[in-house]
Amino acid sequence: MKLDVDTLRYLLREDFKVLTAVEMGMTNHEIVPVEVVDRIARLKHGGTFKVLKNLLKHKLVHHDSSKYDGYRLTYLGYDFLAIKSLVNRGVFSSVGRQIGVGKESDIFEVATEDGNIMAMKLHRLGRVSFRAVKSKRDYLRHRRSYNWLYLSRLAALKEYAFMKALGVHGFPVPNAVDRNRHCVIMSLVQGYPLVQVKQLQNPDEIFDRIMSLVVRLAEHGLIHCDFNEFNIMIDDDEKITMIDFPQMVSVSHRNAQMYFDRDVECILKFFSKRFVVNSTGIA
Ligand code: ADP
Ligand code: MG
């Protein structure tokens, strides 16, 4: 998805007031009736309607008049609210290029005034199923839809909390800097996902280090649940960093054994396919 932050620069206080009003309305409306937006935003005479048109033009809200005249936030609108809050807090001052795209997230570089570059992960839960919702609109008409705003915020909250806790316990993870809504700010990993690496100086050692990471996680009561060559980064000195935590579970989860085995299996499979490994390790 394109994140055109130039638009952000031209949005006025009133635009954000109305955008925030739509967000607030969405806590109990799937589509927020125009009157509700207007009531929350409290702009002078009819101002809300003009602003909504502008937000619609920039794709920050979506208009729906199938049942009544109303609006909901788009992901772009939600992005802007999160980015604006973080910029106001002084966490960063500009958004740069996109460095990653997952099934349920987009990753961008962000920078501070003095040139410190970090990574921004925007969670996009429900992106996949949203298409399904659209195509099955009739079928879903009478059902309460899931709340993607809430799900994405929850994913960011979990990810941030795990990253922070793992960092404190000395695990090789990005430094958790801050979070807002569905957005997590973390240090930028200088490296590549393992999946892009064709050659290693020392595959045995890397394999053992990765395996002992899974084991040490379990000793701390946690299972990654998506531990694979896409979520392990490696730099030029072959230092590894593990990323992507929203789906982690506790070892007391009833499927813990299955998840643990699956994580181990993924790494085993990847290494045996790509590198020649003579492990001395745990597996
Ligand atoms: P998803 O949940 O969508 O898989 P990830 O957290 O795995 O999201 O990130 C997707 C991709 O973005 C990663 O494979 C990696 O290439 C890049 N990426 C994520 N976090 C960072 C980071 N802190 N530094 C550098 N690149 C990152
Ligand atoms: Mg990932």
Short mmCIF file of C-alpha atoms and ligand atoms in Angstrom, two decimals:
data_model
loop_
_atom_site.label_atom_id
_atom_site.label_comp_id
_atom_site.label_asym_id
_atom_site.label_seq_id
_atom_site.Cartn_x
_atom_site.Cartn_y
_atom_site.Cartn_z
CA MET A 1 0.00 0.00 0.00
CA LYS A 2 1.22 3.46 -0.82
CA LEU A 3 1.78 5.71 2.14
CA ASP A 4 1.87 9.21 0.74
CA VAL A 5 2.93 11.24 3.73
CA ASP A 6 2.93 14.47 1.74
CA THR A 7 -0.81 14.59 2.28
CA LEU A 8 -0.12 14.53 6.01
CA ARG A 9 1.68 17.83 5.71
CA TYR A 10 -1.36 19.55 4.21
CA LEU A 11 -3.92 18.28 6.68
CA LEU A 12 -5.19 20.91 9.05
CA ARG A 13 -6.27 20.77 12.67
CA GLU A 14 -9.89 20.43 11.56
CA ASP A 15 -9.06 17.47 9.34
CA PHE A 16 -7.55 15.66 12.30
CA LYS A 17 -10.47 16.60 14.51
CA VAL A 18 -12.89 14.97 12.08
CA LEU A 19 -10.60 11.98 11.42
CA THR A 20 -10.37 11.43 15.18
CA ALA A 21 -14.16 11.78 15.45
CA VAL A 22 -14.59 8.98 12.88
CA GLU A 23 -12.13 6.85 14.86
CA MET A 24 -14.04 7.45 18.10
CA GLY A 25 -17.34 6.70 16.41
CA MET A 26 -15.95 3.37 15.23
CA THR A 27 -15.71 2.04 18.78
CA ASN A 28 -19.43 1.33 18.52
CA HIS A 29 -20.29 1.74 14.84
CA GLU A 30 -18.97 -0.21 11.90
CA ILE A 31 -19.97 2.74 9.72
CA VAL A 32 -20.21 5.96 11.68
CA PRO A 33 -23.31 8.02 10.80
CA VAL A 34 -22.45 11.52 9.57
CA GLU A 35 -24.43 13.08 12.42
CA VAL A 36 -22.38 11.18 14.97
CA VAL A 37 -19.12 12.37 13.37
CA ASP A 38 -20.43 15.90 13.39
CA ARG A 39 -21.51 15.69 17.02
CA ILE A 40 -18.10 14.37 18.17
CA ALA A 41 -16.03 16.75 16.01
CA ARG A 42 -18.00 19.85 17.06
CA LEU A 43 -16.90 22.03 14.16
CA LYS A 44 -18.73 25.27 13.44
CA HIS A 45 -21.77 25.23 11.16
CA GLY A 46 -21.57 22.41 8.70
CA GLY A 47 -17.76 22.34 8.68
CA THR A 48 -17.67 18.59 9.25
CA PHE A 49 -19.23 17.80 5.88
CA LYS A 50 -16.68 19.79 3.94
CA VAL A 51 -13.83 18.21 5.87
CA LEU A 52 -15.22 14.69 5.32
CA LYS A 53 -15.19 15.34 1.57
CA ASN A 54 -11.53 16.32 1.76
CA LEU A 55 -10.66 13.25 3.84
CA LEU A 56 -12.51 11.09 1.32
CA LYS A 57 -10.55 12.62 -1.54
CA HIS A 58 -7.31 11.63 0.17
CA LYS A 59 -8.68 8.13 0.92
CA LEU A 60 -8.38 8.57 4.68
CA VAL A 61 -12.02 7.61 5.14
CA HIS A 62 -14.41 5.41 3.23
CA HIS A 63 -17.95 6.52 2.45
CA ASP A 64 -20.80 4.05 2.80
CA SER A 65 -24.40 4.95 2.13
CA SER A 66 -25.83 1.46 1.76
CA LYS A 67 -27.82 1.63 5.02
CA TYR A 68 -27.40 5.25 6.02
CA ASP A 69 -24.98 8.04 5.23
CA GLY A 70 -21.78 7.22 7.06
CA TYR A 71 -18.01 6.87 7.07
CA ARG A 72 -15.32 4.59 8.42
CA LEU A 73 -11.56 5.00 8.67
CA THR A 74 -9.37 3.40 6.03
CA TYR A 75 -6.02 1.92 7.01
CA LEU A 76 -4.43 5.04 5.56
CA GLY A 77 -6.54 7.19 7.87
CA TYR A 78 -5.54 5.04 10.83
CA ASP A 79 -1.87 5.27 9.74
CA PHE A 80 -2.06 9.04 9.68
CA LEU A 81 -3.54 9.22 13.18
CA ALA A 82 -0.79 6.98 14.57
CA ILE A 83 1.99 8.77 12.69
CA LYS A 84 0.72 12.17 13.77
CA SER A 85 0.64 11.12 17.45
CA LEU A 86 4.17 9.74 17.29
CA VAL A 87 5.50 12.80 15.46
CA ASN A 88 3.83 15.07 18.05
CA ARG A 89 5.53 13.03 20.77
CA GLY A 90 8.88 13.66 19.08
CA VAL A 91 9.58 9.97 18.37
CA PHE A 92 10.44 10.69 14.72
CA SER A 93 9.91 13.50 12.25
CA SER A 94 9.72 11.93 8.80
CA VAL A 95 8.69 8.74 7.04
CA GLY A 96 10.95 7.23 4.40
CA ARG A 97 10.92 4.26 2.08
CA GLN A 98 9.08 1.00 2.59
CA ILE A 99 11.46 -1.76 3.65
CA GLY A 100 9.13 -4.67 4.13
CA VAL A 101 5.71 -5.95 3.33
CA GLY A 102 4.11 -8.85 5.09
CA LYS A 103 0.76 -10.51 4.79
CA GLU A 104 -0.45 -8.50 7.71
CA SER A 105 1.94 -5.57 8.03
CA ASP A 106 3.85 -2.85 6.20
CA ILE A 107 7.30 -1.74 7.35
CA PHE A 108 8.80 1.69 6.68
CA GLU A 109 11.92 3.58 7.65
CA VAL A 110 11.35 6.64 9.81
CA ALA A 111 13.90 9.27 10.83
CA THR A 112 14.40 11.80 13.61
CA GLU A 113 15.47 15.41 13.00
CA ASP A 114 19.10 14.47 13.70
CA GLY A 115 19.11 11.61 11.21
CA ASN A 116 18.57 8.60 13.45
CA ILE A 117 16.77 5.99 11.33
CA MET A 118 14.34 3.46 12.84
CA ALA A 119 11.78 0.94 11.59
CA MET A 120 8.00 1.51 11.76
CA LYS A 121 5.74 -1.53 11.59
CA LEU A 122 2.08 -0.86 10.74
CA HIS A 123 -0.07 -3.86 11.57
CA ARG A 124 -2.76 -4.69 9.03
CA LEU A 125 -4.90 -7.38 10.55
CA GLY A 126 -7.95 -8.30 8.61
CA ARG A 127 -6.45 -7.07 5.37
CA VAL A 128 -6.80 -10.51 3.88
CA SER A 129 -10.22 -11.22 5.28
CA PHE A 130 -11.40 -7.76 4.39
CA ARG A 131 -11.52 -8.74 0.75
CA ALA A 132 -13.55 -11.72 1.78
CA VAL A 133 -15.95 -9.43 3.61
CA LYS A 134 -16.39 -7.35 0.50
CA SER A 135 -17.03 -10.31 -1.75
CA LYS A 136 -19.47 -11.86 0.70
CA ARG A 137 -21.20 -8.67 1.56
CA ASP A 138 -24.74 -10.05 1.37
CA TYR A 139 -23.93 -13.02 3.44
CA LEU A 140 -22.32 -10.89 6.11
CA ARG A 141 -24.84 -8.12 6.15
CA HIS A 142 -26.53 -9.21 9.35
CA ARG A 143 -23.41 -10.19 11.20
CA ARG A 144 -21.35 -7.97 13.42
CA SER A 145 -18.11 -7.61 11.58
CA TYR A 146 -14.80 -8.09 13.29
CA ASN A 147 -13.11 -4.91 14.29
CA TRP A 148 -9.84 -4.65 12.36
CA LEU A 149 -8.84 -1.48 14.14
CA TYR A 150 -9.00 -3.26 17.42
CA LEU A 151 -7.28 -6.41 16.14
CA SER A 152 -4.41 -4.44 14.62
CA ARG A 153 -3.97 -2.36 17.75
CA LEU A 154 -3.92 -5.52 19.82
CA ALA A 155 -1.25 -7.06 17.55
CA ALA A 156 0.92 -3.95 17.92
CA LEU A 157 0.45 -3.94 21.67
CA LYS A 158 1.47 -7.60 21.95
CA GLU A 159 4.42 -7.17 19.65
CA TYR A 160 5.71 -4.15 21.53
CA ALA A 161 5.34 -5.83 24.92
CA PHE A 162 7.13 -9.01 23.81
CA MET A 163 9.92 -7.08 22.11
CA LYS A 164 10.48 -4.99 25.21
CA ALA A 165 10.48 -7.97 27.58
CA LEU A 166 12.72 -10.09 25.33
CA GLY A 167 15.16 -7.21 25.00
CA VAL A 168 15.35 -6.84 28.78
CA HIS A 169 16.17 -10.55 29.06
CA GLY A 170 19.02 -10.26 26.60
CA PHE A 171 17.39 -11.83 23.54
CA PRO A 172 18.62 -10.59 20.15
CA VAL A 173 15.58 -8.51 19.13
CA PRO A 174 15.18 -4.95 17.82
CA ASN A 175 15.01 -2.29 20.49
CA ALA A 176 11.33 -1.47 21.17
CA VAL A 177 11.13 2.33 20.97
CA ASP A 178 7.45 3.27 21.15
CA ARG A 179 4.00 2.37 19.90
CA ASN A 180 0.71 4.00 19.06
CA ARG A 181 -2.52 2.41 17.82
CA HIS A 182 -1.48 -0.29 15.28
CA CYS A 183 2.06 1.04 14.91
CA VAL A 184 5.31 -0.12 16.52
CA ILE A 185 8.57 1.84 16.32
CA MET A 186 11.74 -0.19 16.77
CA SER A 187 15.42 0.04 15.97
CA LEU A 188 16.39 -0.72 12.39
CA VAL A 189 18.10 -4.07 11.94
CA GLN A 190 21.12 -3.76 9.63
CA GLY A 191 20.81 -7.05 7.85
CA TYR A 192 18.64 -9.26 5.70
CA PRO A 193 16.06 -11.92 6.38
CA LEU A 194 17.81 -15.29 6.41
CA VAL A 195 15.70 -16.35 3.42
CA GLN A 196 17.75 -13.99 1.22
CA VAL A 197 21.10 -15.39 2.34
CA LYS A 198 22.64 -17.90 -0.06
CA GLN A 199 25.89 -18.49 1.74
CA LEU A 200 27.08 -18.50 5.34
CA GLN A 201 30.65 -18.51 6.62
CA ASN A 202 29.65 -20.84 9.33
CA PRO A 203 26.29 -22.54 8.83
CA ASP A 204 26.82 -25.02 11.70
CA GLU A 205 27.34 -22.30 14.19
CA ILE A 206 24.42 -20.19 12.96
CA PHE A 207 22.16 -23.23 13.02
CA ASP A 208 23.14 -24.03 16.60
CA ARG A 209 22.69 -20.41 17.67
CA ILE A 210 19.21 -20.29 16.15
CA MET A 211 18.20 -23.58 17.73
CA SER A 212 19.43 -22.56 21.14
CA LEU A 213 17.38 -19.39 20.73
CA VAL A 214 14.15 -21.41 20.36
CA VAL A 215 15.11 -23.47 23.39
CA ARG A 216 16.03 -20.46 25.50
CA LEU A 217 12.70 -18.85 24.56
CA ALA A 218 10.88 -21.95 25.78
CA GLU A 219 12.89 -21.88 29.00
CA HIS A 220 11.51 -18.37 29.46
CA GLY A 221 8.01 -19.75 28.92
CA LEU A 222 7.50 -18.61 25.32
CA ILE A 223 7.07 -20.03 21.83
CA HIS A 224 7.52 -17.76 18.82
CA CYS A 225 5.02 -19.60 16.58
CA ASP A 226 6.32 -18.07 13.36
CA PHE A 227 9.98 -18.88 13.74
CA ASN A 228 11.39 -19.24 10.25
CA GLU A 229 13.83 -17.84 7.68
CA PHE A 230 11.59 -14.80 7.12
CA ASN A 231 11.63 -13.73 10.75
CA ILE A 232 15.32 -14.17 11.47
CA MET A 233 17.57 -11.38 10.27
CA ILE A 234 21.29 -11.77 9.82
CA ASP A 235 23.93 -9.08 9.25
CA ASP A 236 27.30 -9.07 7.52
CA ASP A 237 29.02 -10.28 10.71
CA GLU A 238 26.48 -13.11 10.88
CA LYS A 239 24.88 -11.68 13.98
CA ILE A 240 21.25 -12.81 14.17
CA THR A 241 18.19 -10.85 15.25
CA MET A 242 14.75 -12.33 15.69
CA ILE A 243 11.68 -10.29 14.69
CA ASP A 244 7.88 -10.51 14.37
CA PHE A 245 6.24 -11.38 17.71
CA PRO A 246 2.49 -10.71 17.74
CA GLN A 247 1.59 -14.41 17.53
CA MET A 248 3.82 -15.67 20.37
CA VAL A 249 2.20 -17.98 22.93
CA SER A 250 3.02 -19.29 26.36
CA VAL A 251 4.39 -22.80 26.87
CA SER A 252 1.20 -23.50 28.83
CA HIS A 253 -0.89 -23.04 25.67
CA ARG A 254 -2.74 -26.28 24.92
CA ASN A 255 -1.05 -26.56 21.50
CA ALA A 256 2.35 -25.50 22.81
CA GLN A 257 4.11 -28.74 21.87
CA MET A 258 2.83 -28.57 18.30
CA TYR A 259 3.89 -24.92 17.89
CA PHE A 260 7.30 -25.59 19.37
CA ASP A 261 7.87 -28.59 17.10
CA ARG A 262 6.74 -26.59 14.11
CA ASP A 263 9.20 -23.77 14.85
CA VAL A 264 12.06 -26.28 15.19
CA GLU A 265 10.96 -28.11 12.05
CA CYS A 266 10.93 -24.89 9.97
CA ILE A 267 14.54 -24.12 10.83
CA LEU A 268 15.68 -27.71 10.34
CA LYS A 269 14.03 -27.87 6.94
CA PHE A 270 15.41 -24.55 5.77
CA PHE A 271 18.98 -25.34 6.82
CA SER A 272 18.99 -28.83 5.41
CA LYS A 273 17.71 -27.53 2.08
CA ARG A 274 20.06 -24.61 1.72
CA PHE A 275 23.23 -25.35 3.66
CA VAL A 276 25.28 -28.37 4.56
CA VAL A 277 24.97 -28.65 8.30
CA ASN A 278 26.74 -30.89 10.76
CA SER A 279 25.06 -29.86 13.93
CA THR A 280 26.63 -30.50 17.30
CA GLY A 281 23.59 -28.91 18.87
CA ILE A 282 20.43 -29.58 20.70
CA ALA A 283 18.17 -30.74 17.89
P1 ADP B 1 5.09 -9.65 9.13
O1 ADP B 1 4.35 -9.88 10.40
O2 ADP B 1 4.22 -8.97 8.15
O3 ADP B 1 5.78 -10.88 8.62
P2 ADP B 1 7.73 -8.70 9.98
O4 ADP B 1 7.87 -8.11 11.33
O5 ADP B 1 8.22 -10.09 9.80
O6 ADP B 1 6.22 -8.55 9.49
O7 ADP B 1 8.46 -7.74 8.93
C1 ADP B 1 8.39 -7.96 7.53
C2 ADP B 1 9.75 -7.67 6.90
O8 ADP B 1 10.15 -6.31 7.16
C3 ADP B 1 10.86 -8.52 7.48
O9 ADP B 1 10.99 -9.73 6.81
C4 ADP B 1 12.08 -7.64 7.27
O10 ADP B 1 12.58 -7.75 5.96
C5 ADP B 1 11.53 -6.24 7.45
N1 ADP B 1 11.72 -5.75 8.84
C6 ADP B 1 10.87 -5.91 9.88
N2 ADP B 1 11.36 -5.35 11.01
C7 ADP B 1 12.55 -4.80 10.68
C8 ADP B 1 13.55 -4.05 11.41
N3 ADP B 1 13.40 -3.77 12.71
N4 ADP B 1 14.64 -3.66 10.74
C9 ADP B 1 14.81 -3.93 9.42
N5 ADP B 1 13.90 -4.61 8.68
C10 ADP B 1 12.79 -5.05 9.28
MG MG B 2 7.37 -11.88 9.38
#
